[in-house]
Each structure stands twice: as structure tokens, then as C-alpha cells.
XYZ file of C-alpha atoms in Angstrom:
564
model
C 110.275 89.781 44.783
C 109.717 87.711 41.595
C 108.439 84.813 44.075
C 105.525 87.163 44.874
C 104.824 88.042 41.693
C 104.238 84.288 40.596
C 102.324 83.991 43.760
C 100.051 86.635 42.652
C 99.673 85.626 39.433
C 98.821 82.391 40.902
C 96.082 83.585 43.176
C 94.613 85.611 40.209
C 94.412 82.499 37.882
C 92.394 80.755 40.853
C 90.510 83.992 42.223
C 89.384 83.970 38.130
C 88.576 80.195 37.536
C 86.956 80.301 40.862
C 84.476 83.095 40.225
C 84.368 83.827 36.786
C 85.520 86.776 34.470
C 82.527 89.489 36.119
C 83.842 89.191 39.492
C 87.647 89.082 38.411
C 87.694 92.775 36.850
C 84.763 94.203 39.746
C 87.736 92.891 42.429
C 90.332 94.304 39.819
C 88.750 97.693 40.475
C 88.468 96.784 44.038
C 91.910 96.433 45.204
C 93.507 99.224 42.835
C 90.946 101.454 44.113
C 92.048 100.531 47.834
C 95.893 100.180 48.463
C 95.221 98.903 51.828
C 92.478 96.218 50.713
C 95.192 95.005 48.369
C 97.830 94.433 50.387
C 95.119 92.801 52.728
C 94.202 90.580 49.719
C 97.334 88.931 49.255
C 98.529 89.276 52.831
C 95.031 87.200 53.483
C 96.104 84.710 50.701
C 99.563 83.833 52.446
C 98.471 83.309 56.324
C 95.254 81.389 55.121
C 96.289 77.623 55.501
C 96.683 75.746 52.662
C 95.759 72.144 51.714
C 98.743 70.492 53.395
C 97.879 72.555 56.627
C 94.485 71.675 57.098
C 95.255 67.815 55.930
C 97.777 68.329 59.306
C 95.120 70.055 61.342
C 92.356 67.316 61.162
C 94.568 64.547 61.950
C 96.012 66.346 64.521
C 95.070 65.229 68.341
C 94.986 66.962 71.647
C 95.508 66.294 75.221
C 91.861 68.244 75.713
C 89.223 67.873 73.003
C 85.991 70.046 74.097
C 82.967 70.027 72.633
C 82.297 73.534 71.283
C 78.448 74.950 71.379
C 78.076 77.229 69.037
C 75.206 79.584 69.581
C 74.435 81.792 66.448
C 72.240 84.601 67.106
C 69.473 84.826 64.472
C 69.205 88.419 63.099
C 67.878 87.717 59.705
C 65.546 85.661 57.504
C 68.059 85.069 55.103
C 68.564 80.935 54.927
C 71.031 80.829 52.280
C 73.375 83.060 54.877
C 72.498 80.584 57.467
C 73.853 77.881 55.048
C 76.768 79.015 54.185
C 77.313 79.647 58.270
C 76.940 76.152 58.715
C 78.729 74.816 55.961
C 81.771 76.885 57.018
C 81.322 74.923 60.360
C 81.101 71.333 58.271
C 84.490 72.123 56.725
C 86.282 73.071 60.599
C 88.997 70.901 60.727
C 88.096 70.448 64.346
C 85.107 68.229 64.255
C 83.668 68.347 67.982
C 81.069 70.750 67.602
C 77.446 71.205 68.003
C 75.257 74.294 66.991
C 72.165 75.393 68.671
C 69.714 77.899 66.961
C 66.418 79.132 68.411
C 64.069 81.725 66.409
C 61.261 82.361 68.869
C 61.100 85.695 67.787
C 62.250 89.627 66.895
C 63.593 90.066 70.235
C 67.341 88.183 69.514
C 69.119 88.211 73.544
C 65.767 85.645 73.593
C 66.772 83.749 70.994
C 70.213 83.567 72.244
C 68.856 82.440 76.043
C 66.624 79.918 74.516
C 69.790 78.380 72.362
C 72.147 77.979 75.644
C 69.595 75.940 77.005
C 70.480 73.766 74.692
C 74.157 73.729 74.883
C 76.205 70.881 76.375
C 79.685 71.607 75.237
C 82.508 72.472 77.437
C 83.270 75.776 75.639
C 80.689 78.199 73.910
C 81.001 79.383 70.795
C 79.173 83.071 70.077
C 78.534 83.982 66.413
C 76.252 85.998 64.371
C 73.739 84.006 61.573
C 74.824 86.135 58.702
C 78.647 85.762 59.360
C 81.295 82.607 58.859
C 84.046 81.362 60.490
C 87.201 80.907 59.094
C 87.841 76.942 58.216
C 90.036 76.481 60.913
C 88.757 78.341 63.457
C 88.289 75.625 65.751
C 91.146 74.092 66.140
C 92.927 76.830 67.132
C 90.612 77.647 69.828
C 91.748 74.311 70.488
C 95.346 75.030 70.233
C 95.034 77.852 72.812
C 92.882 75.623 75.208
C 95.821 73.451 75.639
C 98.474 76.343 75.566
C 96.474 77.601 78.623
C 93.640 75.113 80.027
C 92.112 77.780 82.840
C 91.193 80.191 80.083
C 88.197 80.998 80.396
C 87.163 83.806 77.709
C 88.957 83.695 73.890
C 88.558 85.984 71.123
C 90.344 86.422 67.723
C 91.008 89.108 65.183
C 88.856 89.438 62.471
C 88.039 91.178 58.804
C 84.761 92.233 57.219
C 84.163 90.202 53.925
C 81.514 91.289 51.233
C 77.551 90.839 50.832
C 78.454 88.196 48.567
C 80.783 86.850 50.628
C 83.833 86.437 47.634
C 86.138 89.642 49.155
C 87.657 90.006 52.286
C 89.109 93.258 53.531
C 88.997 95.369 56.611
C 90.865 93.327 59.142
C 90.655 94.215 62.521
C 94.081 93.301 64.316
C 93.493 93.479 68.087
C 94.847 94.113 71.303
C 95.157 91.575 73.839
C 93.022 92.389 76.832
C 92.448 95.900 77.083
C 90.077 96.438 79.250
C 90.221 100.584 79.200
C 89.968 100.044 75.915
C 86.860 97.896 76.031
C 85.205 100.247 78.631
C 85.357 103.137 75.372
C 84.346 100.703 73.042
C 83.159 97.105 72.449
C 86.727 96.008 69.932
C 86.141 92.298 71.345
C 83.226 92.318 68.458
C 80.705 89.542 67.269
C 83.032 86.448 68.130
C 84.308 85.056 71.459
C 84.755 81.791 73.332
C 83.485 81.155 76.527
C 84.164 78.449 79.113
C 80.847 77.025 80.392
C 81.220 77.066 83.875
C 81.574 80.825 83.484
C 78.582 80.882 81.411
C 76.536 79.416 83.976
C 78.053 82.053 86.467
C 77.235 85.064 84.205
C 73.592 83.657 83.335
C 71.528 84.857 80.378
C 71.481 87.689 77.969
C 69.579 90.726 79.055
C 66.684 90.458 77.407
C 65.844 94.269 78.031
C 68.899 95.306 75.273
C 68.246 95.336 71.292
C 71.388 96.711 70.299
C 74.411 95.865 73.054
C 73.125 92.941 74.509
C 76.138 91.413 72.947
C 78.811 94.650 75.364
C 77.074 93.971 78.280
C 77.623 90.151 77.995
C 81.223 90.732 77.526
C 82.020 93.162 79.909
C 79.561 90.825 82.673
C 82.146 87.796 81.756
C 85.474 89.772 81.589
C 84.362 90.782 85.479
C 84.397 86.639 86.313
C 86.785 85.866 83.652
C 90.880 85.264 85.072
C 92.528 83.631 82.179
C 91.586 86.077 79.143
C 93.032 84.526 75.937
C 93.683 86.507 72.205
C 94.266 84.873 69.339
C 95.841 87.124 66.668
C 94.712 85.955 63.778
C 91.828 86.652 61.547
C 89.514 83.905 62.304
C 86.229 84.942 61.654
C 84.530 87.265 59.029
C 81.808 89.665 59.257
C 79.587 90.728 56.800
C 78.950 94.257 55.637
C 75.860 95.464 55.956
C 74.177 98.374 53.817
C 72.638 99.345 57.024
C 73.997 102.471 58.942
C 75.667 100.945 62.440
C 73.279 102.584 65.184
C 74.967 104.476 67.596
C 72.660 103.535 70.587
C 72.094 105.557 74.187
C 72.003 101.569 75.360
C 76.693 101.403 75.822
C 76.440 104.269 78.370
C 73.851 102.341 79.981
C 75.510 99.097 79.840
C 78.936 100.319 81.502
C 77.250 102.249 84.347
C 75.328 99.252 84.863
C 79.068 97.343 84.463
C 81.015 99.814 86.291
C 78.396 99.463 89.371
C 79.600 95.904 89.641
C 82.868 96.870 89.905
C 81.837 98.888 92.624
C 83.556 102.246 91.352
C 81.630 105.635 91.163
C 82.035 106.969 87.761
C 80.146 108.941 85.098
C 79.914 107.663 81.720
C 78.878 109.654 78.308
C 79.759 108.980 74.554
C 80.490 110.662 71.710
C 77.531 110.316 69.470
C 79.479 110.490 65.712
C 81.873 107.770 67.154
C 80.008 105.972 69.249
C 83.095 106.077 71.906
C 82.472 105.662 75.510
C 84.308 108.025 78.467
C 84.457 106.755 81.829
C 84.669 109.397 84.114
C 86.280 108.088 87.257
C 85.230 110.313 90.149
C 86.817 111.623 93.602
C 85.701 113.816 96.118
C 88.761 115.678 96.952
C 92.225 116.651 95.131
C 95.134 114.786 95.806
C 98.247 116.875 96.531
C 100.543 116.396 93.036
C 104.162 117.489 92.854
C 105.214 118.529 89.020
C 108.558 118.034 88.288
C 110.470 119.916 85.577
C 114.203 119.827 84.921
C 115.510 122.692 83.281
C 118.451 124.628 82.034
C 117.845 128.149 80.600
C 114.857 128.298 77.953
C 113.123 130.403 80.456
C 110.509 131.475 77.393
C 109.422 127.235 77.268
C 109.213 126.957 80.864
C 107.525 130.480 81.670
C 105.006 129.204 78.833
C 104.941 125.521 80.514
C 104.312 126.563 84.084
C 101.546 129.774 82.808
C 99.400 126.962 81.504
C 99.552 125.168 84.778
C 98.513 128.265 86.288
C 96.182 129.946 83.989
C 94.315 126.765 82.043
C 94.689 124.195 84.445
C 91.587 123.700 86.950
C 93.617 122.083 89.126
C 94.708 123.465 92.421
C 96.144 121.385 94.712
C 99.882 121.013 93.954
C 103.173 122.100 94.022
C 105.992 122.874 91.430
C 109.608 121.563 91.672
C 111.427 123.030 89.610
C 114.936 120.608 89.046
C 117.817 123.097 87.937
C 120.975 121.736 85.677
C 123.136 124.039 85.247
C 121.488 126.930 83.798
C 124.194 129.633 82.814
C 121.746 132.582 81.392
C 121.584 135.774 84.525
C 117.529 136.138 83.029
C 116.804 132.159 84.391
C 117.662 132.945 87.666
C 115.628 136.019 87.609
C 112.946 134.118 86.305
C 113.476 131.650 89.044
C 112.701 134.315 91.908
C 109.545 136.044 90.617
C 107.865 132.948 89.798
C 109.358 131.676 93.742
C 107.623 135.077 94.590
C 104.530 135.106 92.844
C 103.608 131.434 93.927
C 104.174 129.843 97.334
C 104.150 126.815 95.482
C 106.761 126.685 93.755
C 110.455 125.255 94.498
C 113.642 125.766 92.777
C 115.865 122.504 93.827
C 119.604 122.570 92.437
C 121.019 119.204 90.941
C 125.040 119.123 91.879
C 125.506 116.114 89.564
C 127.694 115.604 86.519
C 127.997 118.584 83.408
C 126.177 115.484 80.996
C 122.684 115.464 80.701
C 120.995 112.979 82.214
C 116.782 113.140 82.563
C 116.529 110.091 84.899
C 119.030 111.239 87.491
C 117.089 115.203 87.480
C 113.602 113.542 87.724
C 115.005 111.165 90.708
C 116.583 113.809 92.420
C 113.211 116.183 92.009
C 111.081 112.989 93.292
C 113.007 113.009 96.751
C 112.320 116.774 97.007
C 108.800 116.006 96.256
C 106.056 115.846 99.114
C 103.389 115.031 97.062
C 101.222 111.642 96.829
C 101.091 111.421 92.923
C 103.991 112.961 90.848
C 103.477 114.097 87.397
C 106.414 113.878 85.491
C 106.031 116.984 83.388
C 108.837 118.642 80.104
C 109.527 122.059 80.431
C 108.602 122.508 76.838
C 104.884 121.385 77.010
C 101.780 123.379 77.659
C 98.383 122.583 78.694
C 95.269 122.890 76.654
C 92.200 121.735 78.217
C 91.412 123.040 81.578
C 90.729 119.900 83.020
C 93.997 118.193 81.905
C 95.399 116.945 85.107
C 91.920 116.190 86.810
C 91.298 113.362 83.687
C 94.996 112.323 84.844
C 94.089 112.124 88.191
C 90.980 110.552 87.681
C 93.167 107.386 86.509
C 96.174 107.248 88.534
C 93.841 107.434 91.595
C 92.671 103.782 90.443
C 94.055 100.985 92.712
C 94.953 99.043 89.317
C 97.144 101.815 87.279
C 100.456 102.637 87.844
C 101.018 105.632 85.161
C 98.908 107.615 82.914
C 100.157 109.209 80.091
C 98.641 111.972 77.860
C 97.884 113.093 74.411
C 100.459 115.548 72.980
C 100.726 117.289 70.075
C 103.547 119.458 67.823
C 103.407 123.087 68.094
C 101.201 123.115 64.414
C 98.616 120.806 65.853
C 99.875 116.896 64.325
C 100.279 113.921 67.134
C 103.345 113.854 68.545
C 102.434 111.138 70.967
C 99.108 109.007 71.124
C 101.165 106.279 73.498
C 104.250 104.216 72.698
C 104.087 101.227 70.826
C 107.073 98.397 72.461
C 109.405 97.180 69.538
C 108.026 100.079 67.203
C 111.200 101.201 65.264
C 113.454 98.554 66.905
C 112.887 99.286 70.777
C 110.343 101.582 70.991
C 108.193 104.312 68.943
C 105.331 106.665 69.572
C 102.315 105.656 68.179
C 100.055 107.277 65.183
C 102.873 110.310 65.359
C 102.122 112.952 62.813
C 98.618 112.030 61.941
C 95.841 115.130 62.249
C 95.231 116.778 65.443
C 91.386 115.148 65.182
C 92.419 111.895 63.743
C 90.917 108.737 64.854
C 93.186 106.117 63.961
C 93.411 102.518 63.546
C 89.807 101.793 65.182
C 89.673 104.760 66.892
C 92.395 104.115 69.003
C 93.640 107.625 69.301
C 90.584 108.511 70.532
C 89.872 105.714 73.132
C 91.283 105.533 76.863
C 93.096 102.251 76.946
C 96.303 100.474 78.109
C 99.258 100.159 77.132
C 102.916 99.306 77.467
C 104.314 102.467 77.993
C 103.384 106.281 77.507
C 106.370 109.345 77.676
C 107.514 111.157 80.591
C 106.921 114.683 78.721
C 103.741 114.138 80.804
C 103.458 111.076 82.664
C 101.841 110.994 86.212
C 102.335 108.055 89.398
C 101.800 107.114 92.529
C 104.951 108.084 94.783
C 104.852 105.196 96.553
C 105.066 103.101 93.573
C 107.721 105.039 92.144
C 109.882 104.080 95.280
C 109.294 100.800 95.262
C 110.166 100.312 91.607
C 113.192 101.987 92.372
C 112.585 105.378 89.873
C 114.052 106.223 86.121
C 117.333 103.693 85.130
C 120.141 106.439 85.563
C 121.536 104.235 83.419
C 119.278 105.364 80.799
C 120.659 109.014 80.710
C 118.211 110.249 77.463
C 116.256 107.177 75.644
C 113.695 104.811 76.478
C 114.018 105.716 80.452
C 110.216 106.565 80.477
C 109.466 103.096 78.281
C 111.370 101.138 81.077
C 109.840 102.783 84.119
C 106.480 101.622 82.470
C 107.974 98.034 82.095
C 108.813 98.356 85.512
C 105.389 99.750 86.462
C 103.417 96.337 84.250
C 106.212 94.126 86.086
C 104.344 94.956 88.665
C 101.459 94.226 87.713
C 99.773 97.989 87.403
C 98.433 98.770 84.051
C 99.892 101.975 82.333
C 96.881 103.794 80.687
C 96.522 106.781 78.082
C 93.925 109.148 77.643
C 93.168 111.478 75.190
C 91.473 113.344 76.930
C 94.319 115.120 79.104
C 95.667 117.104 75.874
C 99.200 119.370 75.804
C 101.376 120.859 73.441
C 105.087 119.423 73.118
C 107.608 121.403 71.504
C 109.577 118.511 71.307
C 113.429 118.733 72.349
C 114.597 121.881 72.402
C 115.556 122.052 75.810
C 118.293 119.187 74.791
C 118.954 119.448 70.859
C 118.975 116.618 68.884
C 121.305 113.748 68.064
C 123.974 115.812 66.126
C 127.483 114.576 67.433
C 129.278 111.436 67.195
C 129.493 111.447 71.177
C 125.346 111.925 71.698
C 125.295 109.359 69.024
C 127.601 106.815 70.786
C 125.811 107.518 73.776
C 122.060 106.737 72.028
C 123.237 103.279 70.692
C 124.626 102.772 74.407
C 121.242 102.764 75.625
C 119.787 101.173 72.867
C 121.906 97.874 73.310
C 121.249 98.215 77.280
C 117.183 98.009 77.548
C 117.779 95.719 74.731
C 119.615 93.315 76.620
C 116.911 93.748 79.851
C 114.146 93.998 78.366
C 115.065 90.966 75.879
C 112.562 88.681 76.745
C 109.985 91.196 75.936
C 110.663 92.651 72.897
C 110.984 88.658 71.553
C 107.570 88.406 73.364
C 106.216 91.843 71.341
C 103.953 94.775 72.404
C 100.667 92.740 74.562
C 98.728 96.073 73.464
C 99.726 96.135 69.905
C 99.386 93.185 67.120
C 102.527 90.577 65.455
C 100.649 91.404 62.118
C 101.147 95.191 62.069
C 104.339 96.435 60.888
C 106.931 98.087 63.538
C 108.172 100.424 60.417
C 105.528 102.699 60.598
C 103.562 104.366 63.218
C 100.256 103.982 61.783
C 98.951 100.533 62.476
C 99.366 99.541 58.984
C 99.813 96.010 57.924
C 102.671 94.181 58.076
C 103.423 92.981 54.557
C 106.812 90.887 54.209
């Protein structure tokens, strides 16, 4: 602790030498003002490399040395901007570089075509005038270039920094590809690397886009590109503008036009506050589901549970298992028959196993009494909300790619309870952005974006049967915890993605058909399973959450910095 005070103190001296007393107390006001900014500050201050590091860096040698092209897109008339752009490329500690500029005119996806034509590096470099890259921004594009020599596209996290170009704040920590994610929303941003043979296969900008000719060039490479390659770490700064972002009708047109490559029929709209893309993925006719719900008494939550199906769901083409364990109450069993009665889809199976609770083993045995081609995992204490809440599910796990979707739940007064789970959050596994508002955003939207991730929970999670088979089911091992998080690491073993939407939306009244964690045996029992995905799924927790970011925090939930 009193090491980081002296390096703060430190950093203050210089921040004050550096740019006088007047910009000292307006970044005084700045950081106490914003808690996050401040932490950001001296977080930024640490991971920047030092004197000794870039000394290292520029004497450093690789195996491959490309020549980077760096084509800066010229949005304004501003020349000391441009100067300070290419000074922050003099001072790379990676000298093999070359930067090509063209200003024919207003229209920029020109300027940028005209500026390739002069490129004749191995690598492409894509970068707004007005913005700077961070000095060694280079050479770790470098670094990863030998780490992996096939990639072809590379991007980096990034921060915004201030008109003046003296504060830094904002960072943007990013997933690795996410292409869901990037089909809601463009979060590769201004900066990426691009091999130059794929280049030449993607062709020029279209010239016909003012605002997102920048999208559609990234989505047209990530549809050529095999070796995708993130660097997490803030590498580039953006300015702030004064000027409002647009929110354009030009994304919606850019993914149809993207999606139509893929060859896959989908709708697209966008929500015009957010600017936030949804991909509708269409089908003709509804696949037969089988829900499966274990259950022992709490006839109220599963009455409630299986009503919604019934009377808010859209969806008609499925059946209802219905996995009993040892229910004991005379008024579940009555239950049982008038809902057997009332629908012909509906089936009551019996499990015969042990007295002790175990979800994997009543989800396995409901899956074999299950006829359906998709199975939806589904609690007995959930509820539907939006009539169309297993047709956006479907819409997904219909995709050859996807092996489980997962949905957006909340507590009974309306906070997140789960917006997708987060690998190593909490030690093995946490759901993310749980508590925040029932309309909350998040950390760049990301509650509100379809994406991937590494695993969602089984209180609603829905599969191919087939898959499920082949994977072998839940870990009966796994009798409470983490059995949904390693069917999904199963599932991405395999090489299907695991995707959430928020647009399939339930209620979760969260445990109550198990209790919590209250005796020394349940307790015994949870650090039993904690130690055994720990031990098989070692090599990924070292590895850390793909979808998530090593400089966010696994404390919290929130996607807040990770300040050590």
C-alpha cells in the first residue's frame, strides 16, 4: 500500500512538471469527479512501458519483421492532429513502417481506396487521422505475428483520451472474437491489422457508405479471415469528439448485406437510442422441443413455470417432461394429473435414483425420455416473459455453429440475475452483471447484445439432442455446481459456440426448489465440486475466460477494472 502511494505521488510530480500547474488541478477535478477514470489513471500509468521496456523493445529482433502500411483515414483538416499521429508513429519502437495518406476529397472510403494503392507492406495498419497509437503498438503486433504467423486479422483494446490529448480514460477491454457480438455491434472499433493477402481478397472500401464503411470492412474480412488474433491491451487511443455519434440506418444495411454472404436468411433491425443491431435468424417451421423440469413438491413454482409456457409463450410445438424426485406433498401428485389431463403434452417421468439431490443425473434421465430434436433445459422456478421467448432461442440453436443458447433472467423484483457466466469469475465461475437494473446496459452494452460466450445456466439453457449425446450429457459427478458451466466447456470443446441473448427474457426465483448452502454436509459437498472442475478444467481457467478480458477483475460482476 505505501508503495502505491509513492508511486502516485510520483506520477503527480511528473503529470505536474509535464503540463504545468492549470492542467494539474483541471485533472485533479477530473479523476475525483470520476472514481473509475482514476483508477484507470494510475492503472494506465503501471501497464504503460517504461524507459527500460522500450530500450528492450527496439533492440529486440524477430524471426518475421513485416513491413506495416498504415493507412489513416483523413476525416479532418486539423494538421496539428495529423502531427501528433505521425509523431506517435516516429517514436514506435518497431521501426518497419510506412504510412500512406490520400485526401482526394469529402467522401473518406475514397480516400482510404486511393491510400491502399499505395501500400506495400505485408500487414495493414487501419487508423483514424485524429487518433494515436500507443508507442509500442507495433511491436506487439509484431509479437503476436510470431506467436501465430497465419493470423490474418489483429485488433487491440483501446481507451478514449482527451481533445487535448493529455488524459486518458474510458478503456475499452475486449472480447476475443465474438462474432455474435460483432453482428449487434461494431466493438472491433477504429483499429485493426490486416494481412495483405486478405486485403487483396476483400478489395476496397465501399465507397457508397459515409458512416460504417469502416463495419462492413470488418465483418467482409472476418468472413475470409481463419486466424483472428486479440491483443488485450490498450494500444491505441481515440479521441473524443464534441460531436454526437450518429446512429446511422447504414449497420442494418451493412449486416444484411454481410449476412447474405454468409448465405443465411435473417432479418436485421436496431435499436435507434443504442445503436444495437438484432439478427433475426429465420425458419420456416417449428422444431419439436422437449422441456425438461425436475421437481419435488413446490407445485405453486412449477404451476407458475409451466402457465407461462402455456399462456405467454408463442411457441407450440413441444412437449413437457416433467422429471419427478421424490416429491412427498398428496397436492403434487394431484397437480401432476390435471396438468397430464389438461395437456396431451405433457409427461410425468419418475427418477428411482438416490434420496441426494443431484440436477445432472434428473436432467440426464429426462433427456432419454425426451423425443424431441432440441431440448431446453428449463428450472421449475422460472417464468416466461416475452411471448416470443423460445422462438429467439430457437432461432439460435437452429444454427449449424451453436451448441447452447442461454437466456436473460431476472430476480423476482426485476435486477439481473443472469446476463451469461463469466469462466474464473469468483474463483470458477460467476454470473455476469448480476444485480444491475432490469434495463441496464452494461459494460459496452453487453447486456444488451447477442454474443458468445463460455457458458450460460441451465435454469434455461436449450441444445441440440444429438449434441447432447455425443458430449455425453451433465457430469453426474457434478451433483449441484458448475454442471451447466462444464456442459458448455464440453459444448466449445467441440467446437460449437455457446451464445446468449437478451432477447429470450424469464423470471428466476432463484433456488428455492433446493435451499441454499446451510449445512456443513451441502457445504462439504460444494467444495467437492469445486476442487473437481477445478482439476478438469485446469488448463482453462490458467488460460482465462476467451469472452471476457485478463484486465477486468474476477471479484466483481460488473466488468470493472482490475486494480492490484
Amino acid at each position: 500500500m505505501k508503495q502505491e502511494i509513492i508511486a502516485r505521488i510520483r506520477c503527480a510530480v511528473k503529470f505536474f512538471r509535464e503540463y504545468g500547474l492549470f492542467c494539474f488541478i483541471q485533472h485533479v477535478f477530473f479523476v475525483v469527479r470520476h472514481e473509475e477514470e482514476k483508477d484507470y489513471y494510475w492503472w494506465s500509468k503501471k501497464h504503460r512501458s517504461n524507459k527500460k521496456d522500450l530500450k528492450k523493445q527496439k533492440e529486440s529482433r524477430f524471426l518475421l519483421e513485416p513491413t506495416f502500411s498504415i493507412i489513416a483515414s483523413v476525416r479532418c483538416a486539423d494538421k496539428q492532429k495529423r502531427q501528433k499521429l505521425i509523431r506517435s508513429l516516429r517514436k514506435q519502437t518497431y521501426n518497419k513502417w510506412e504510412i500512406c495518406l490520400a485526401d482526394g476529397g469529402e467522401n473518406i472510403a475514397e480516400n482510404i481506396n486511393q491510400a491502399l494503392e499505395l501500400a506495400i507492406g505485408e500487414y495493414i495498419v487501419f487508423i483514424r487521422e485524429e487518433d494515436i497509437l500507443e508507442i509500442n503498438t507495433l511491436y506487439e503486433c509484431v509479437r503476436a505475428i510470431n506467436q501465430c504467423p497465419d493470423v490474418d486479422f489483429l485488433y487491440t483494446d483501446e481507451d478514449e483520451m482527451s481533445i487535448d490529448g493529455k488524459q486518458y480514460f474510458h478503456p475499452h477491454f475486449k472480447s476475443d472474437y465474438n462474432l455474435d457480438l460483432l453482428r449487434s455491434k461494431n466493438y472491433v472499433g477504429h483499429f485493426f491489422v490486416l494481412k495483405k493477402k486478405i486485403q487483396e481478397q476483400v478489395g476496397r472500401f465501399c465507397e457508397e457508405l459515409y458512416y460504417e464503411y469502416e463495419y462492413d470492412y470488418i465483418l467482409r474480412c472476418m468472413e475470409v479471415s481463419k486466424n483472428i488474433w486479440h491483443i488485450p491491451k490498450v494500444l491505441y487511443h481515440k479521441r473524443i469528439s464534441d460531436k454526437k455519434e450518429i446512429v446511422s440506418d447504414e449497420k442494418i444495411k451493412v449486416i444484411k448485406k454481410h449476412m447474405e454472404r454468409c448465405q443465411v436468411v435473417t432479418s436485421v433491425n436496431m435499436r435507434k437510442t443504442s445503436g444495437i443491431c438484432k439478427v433475426n435468424y429465420l425458419f420456416k417451421t417449428e422444431p419439436f422441443i422437449s422441456i425438461i423440469i425436475p421437481n419435488r413438491n413446490h407445485i405453486d413454482d412449477l404451476k407458475r413455470c409451466i402457465d407461462s409456457v402455456y399462456e405467454i409463450s408463442e411457441y407450440s410445438n413441444f412437449e413437457i417432461i416433467i422429471v419427478e424426485n421424490g416429491s412427498d406433498e398428496k397436492r403434487t401428485f394431484m397437480y401432476y394429473k390435471d396438468i397430464v389431463d389438461q395437456h396431451k403434452n405433457v409427461r410425468i417421468v419418475t427418477w428411482r435414483g438416490i434420496e441426494e439431490f443431484n440436477y445432472s443425473a434428473l436432467n440426464n434421465f429426462g433427456v432419454i425420455n425426451a423425443r424431441g430434436k432440441y431440448l431446453l433445459f428449463l428450472n421449475n422456478d422460472t417464468r416466461i416473459i416475452n411471448k416470443n421467448c423460445l422462438s429467439e432461442m430457437v432461432s439460435h440453436v437452429i444454427r449449424e455453429e451453436v451448441g447452447a443458447v442461454g437466456a436473460k433472467l431476472y430476480y423476482p423484483d426485476g435486477t439481473i440475475q443472469h446476463a451469461g457466466v463469466i469462466l474464473g469469475l469468483g474463483g470458477i465461475a460467476g454470473h455476469a452483471f448480476c444485480g444491475e437494473k432490469h434495463d441496464a446496459y452494461g459494460y459496452f452494452s453487453r447486456i444488451q447484445c447477442t454474443q458468445n460466450l463460455t457458458a450460460v445456466t441451465a435454469a434455461c439453457m436449450m441444445m441440440p439432442r444429438v449434441l447432447f449425446d455425443e458430449i455425453g450429457g451433465f457430469d453426474e459427478n457434478l451433483k449441484v455446481a458448475f454442471n451447466d458451466v462444464d456442459l458448455c466447456m464440453k459444448i466449445r470443446k467441440k467446437g460449437k459456440w455457446i451464445v446468449y441473448t437478451p432477447y429470450a427474457e424469464l423470471y428466476h426465483y432463484e433456488s428455492k426448489s433446493r435451499g441454499i448452502e446451510d449445512t456443513e454436509e451441502k457445504v462439504t459437498r460444494f467444495r467437492g465440486e469445486v476442487s473437481y472442475f477445478a482439476k478438469k478444467w485446469k488448463k482453462e481457467l490458467e488460460a482465462g475466460d476467451p469472452y471476457y478480458n485478463p484486465n477486468l477483475t474476477l471479484r466483481k460482476n460488473d466488468f470493472s477494472l482490475k486494480i492490484l
